[in-house]
Coordinates of C-alpha atoms in Angstrom, one line a residue:
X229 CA 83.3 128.6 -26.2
X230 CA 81.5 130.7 -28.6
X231 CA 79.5 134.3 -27.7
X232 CA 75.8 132.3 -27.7
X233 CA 77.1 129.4 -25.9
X234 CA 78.6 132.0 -23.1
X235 CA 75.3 133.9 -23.6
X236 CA 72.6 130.9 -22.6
X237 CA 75.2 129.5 -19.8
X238 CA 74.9 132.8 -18.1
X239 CA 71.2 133.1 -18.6
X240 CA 70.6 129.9 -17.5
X241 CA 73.1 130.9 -14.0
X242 CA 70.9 133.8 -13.3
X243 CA 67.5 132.2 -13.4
X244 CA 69.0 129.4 -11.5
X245 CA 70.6 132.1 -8.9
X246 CA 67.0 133.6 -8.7
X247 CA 65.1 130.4 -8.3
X248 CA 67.5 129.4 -5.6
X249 CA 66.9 132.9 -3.6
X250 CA 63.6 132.4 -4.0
X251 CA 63.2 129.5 -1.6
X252 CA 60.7 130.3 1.1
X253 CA 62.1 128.7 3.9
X254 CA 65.7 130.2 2.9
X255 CA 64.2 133.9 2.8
X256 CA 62.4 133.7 6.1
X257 CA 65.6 132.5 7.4
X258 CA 67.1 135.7 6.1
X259 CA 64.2 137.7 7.7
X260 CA 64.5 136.3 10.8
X261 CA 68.0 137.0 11.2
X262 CA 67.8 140.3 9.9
X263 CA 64.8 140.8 12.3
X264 CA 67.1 139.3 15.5
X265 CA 70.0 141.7 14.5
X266 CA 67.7 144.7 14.5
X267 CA 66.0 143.6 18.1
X268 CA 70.2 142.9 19.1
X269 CA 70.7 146.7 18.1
X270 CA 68.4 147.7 21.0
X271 CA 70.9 145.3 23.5
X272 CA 73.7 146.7 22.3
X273 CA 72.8 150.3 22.8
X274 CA 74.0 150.5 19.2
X275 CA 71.3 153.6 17.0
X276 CA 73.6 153.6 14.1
X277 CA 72.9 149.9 13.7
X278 CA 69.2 150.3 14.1
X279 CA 69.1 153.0 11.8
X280 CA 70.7 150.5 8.7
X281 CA 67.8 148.3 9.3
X282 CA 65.3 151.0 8.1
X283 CA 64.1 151.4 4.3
X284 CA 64.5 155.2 3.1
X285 CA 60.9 155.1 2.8
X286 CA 59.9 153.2 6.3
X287 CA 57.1 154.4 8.2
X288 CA 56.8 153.2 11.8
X289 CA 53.3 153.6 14.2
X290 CA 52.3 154.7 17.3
X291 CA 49.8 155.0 19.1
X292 CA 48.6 158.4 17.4
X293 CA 50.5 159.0 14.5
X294 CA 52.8 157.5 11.8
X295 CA 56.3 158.8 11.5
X296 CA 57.8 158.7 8.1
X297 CA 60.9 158.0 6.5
X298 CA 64.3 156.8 8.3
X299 CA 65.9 160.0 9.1
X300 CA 62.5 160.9 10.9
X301 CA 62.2 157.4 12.5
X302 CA 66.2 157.3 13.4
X303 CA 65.5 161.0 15.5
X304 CA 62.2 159.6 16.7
X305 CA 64.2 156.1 18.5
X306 CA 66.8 158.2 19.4
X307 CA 65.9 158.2 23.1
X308 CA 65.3 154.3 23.3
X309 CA 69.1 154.2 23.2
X310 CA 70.0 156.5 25.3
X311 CA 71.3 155.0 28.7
X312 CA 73.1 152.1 29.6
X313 CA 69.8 149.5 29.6
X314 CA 67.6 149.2 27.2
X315 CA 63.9 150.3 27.7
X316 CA 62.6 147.0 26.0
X317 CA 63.6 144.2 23.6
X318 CA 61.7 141.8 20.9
X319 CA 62.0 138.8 18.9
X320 CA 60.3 137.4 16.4
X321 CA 57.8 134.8 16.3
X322 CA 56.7 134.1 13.2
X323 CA 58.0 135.6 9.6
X324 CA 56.0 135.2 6.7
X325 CA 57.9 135.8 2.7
X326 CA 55.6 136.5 -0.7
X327 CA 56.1 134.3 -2.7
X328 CA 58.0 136.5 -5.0
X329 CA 60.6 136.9 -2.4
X330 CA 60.8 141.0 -2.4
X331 CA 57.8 141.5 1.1
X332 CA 57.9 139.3 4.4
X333 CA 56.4 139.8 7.7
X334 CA 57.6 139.4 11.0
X335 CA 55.8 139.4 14.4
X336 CA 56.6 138.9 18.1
X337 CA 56.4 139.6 21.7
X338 CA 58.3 142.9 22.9
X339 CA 59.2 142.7 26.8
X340 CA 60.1 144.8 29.5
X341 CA 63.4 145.1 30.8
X342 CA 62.6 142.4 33.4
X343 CA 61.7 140.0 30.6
X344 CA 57.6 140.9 31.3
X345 CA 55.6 140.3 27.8
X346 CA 54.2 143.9 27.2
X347 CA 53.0 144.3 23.9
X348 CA 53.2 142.9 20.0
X349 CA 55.3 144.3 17.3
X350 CA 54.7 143.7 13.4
X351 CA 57.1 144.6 10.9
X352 CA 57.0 144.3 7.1
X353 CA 60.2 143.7 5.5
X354 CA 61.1 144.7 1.7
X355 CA 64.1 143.0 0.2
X356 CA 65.9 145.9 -1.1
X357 CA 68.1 146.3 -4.5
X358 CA 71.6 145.5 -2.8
X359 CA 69.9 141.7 -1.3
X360 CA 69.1 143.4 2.3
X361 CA 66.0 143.1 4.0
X362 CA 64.9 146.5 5.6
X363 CA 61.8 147.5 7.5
X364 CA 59.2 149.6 5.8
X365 CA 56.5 149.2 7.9
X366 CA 56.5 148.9 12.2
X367 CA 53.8 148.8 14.8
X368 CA 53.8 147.5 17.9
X369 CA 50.5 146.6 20.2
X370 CA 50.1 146.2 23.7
X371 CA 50.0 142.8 25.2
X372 CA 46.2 141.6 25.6
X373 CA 45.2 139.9 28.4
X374 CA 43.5 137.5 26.8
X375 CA 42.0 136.0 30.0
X376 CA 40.8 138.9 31.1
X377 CA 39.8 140.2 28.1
X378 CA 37.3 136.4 27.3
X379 CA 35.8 137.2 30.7
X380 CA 34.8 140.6 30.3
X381 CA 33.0 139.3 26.6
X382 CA 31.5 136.5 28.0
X383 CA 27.3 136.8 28.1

């Protein structure tokens, strides 16, 4: 086989690698499981886990300020860990990919440690150079009563 032949089979393997990574419904996959293995993280007690999930760059929300960067965030969570049951757990609802494949959003319901809905987390996911999807971006919201919250609005 000569060097140009070798040359256009490869290049014709890579776009067709990248076109197949590219499927939607195959990256939210991705997303979702990488978003159920950081929420299992929390179950297992496990911070060194949670702390892989993070981009080096991640900044995560409260309720009064933003926390940057995963060595902040990773001190910051420390405490969730801490004990034998975990303070609260999450899963994801929906997860959303760009079409280019490299930004995806997940959201969810967070509960209480007796399975009680108490607020909303969003994440944004960036697919990093080495094919892993890590969190840049985390806030969480606390559950609306939505009920309640018609009634009080109505004229």
């Amino acid at each position: 086989m000569s060097l140009k032949t070798s040359l256009t089979c490869f290049i014709a393997l890579v776009a067709f690698a990248g076109s197949a990574a590219a499927d939607p419904t195959t990256l939210a996959k991705e997303v979702r499981d990488a978003e159920q293995a950081f929420a299992a993280t929390m179950a297992a007690r496990d911070h060194a886990a949670f702390t892989r999930h993070l981009a080096e760059d991640a900044v995560f929300f409260d309720d009064k300020k933003a926390t940057r960067g995963k060595a902040a965030i990773a001190a910051a969570w420390k405490a969730f860990f801490e004990g034998p049951n975990p303070p609260f757990s999450w899963t994801p609802e929906t997860v959303e990919v760009i079409d280019s494949g490299t930004l995806a959003h997940s959201s969810g319901p967070i509960f209480d440690p007796k399975g009680k809905r108490v607020g909303t987390f969003n994440s944004v996911w960036r697919r990093e150079p080495d094919g892993a999807w890590r969190v840049v971006f985390d806030k969480g919201c606390n559950a609306c009563d939505c009920a309640k919250a018609s009634a009080s609005a109505a004229p």
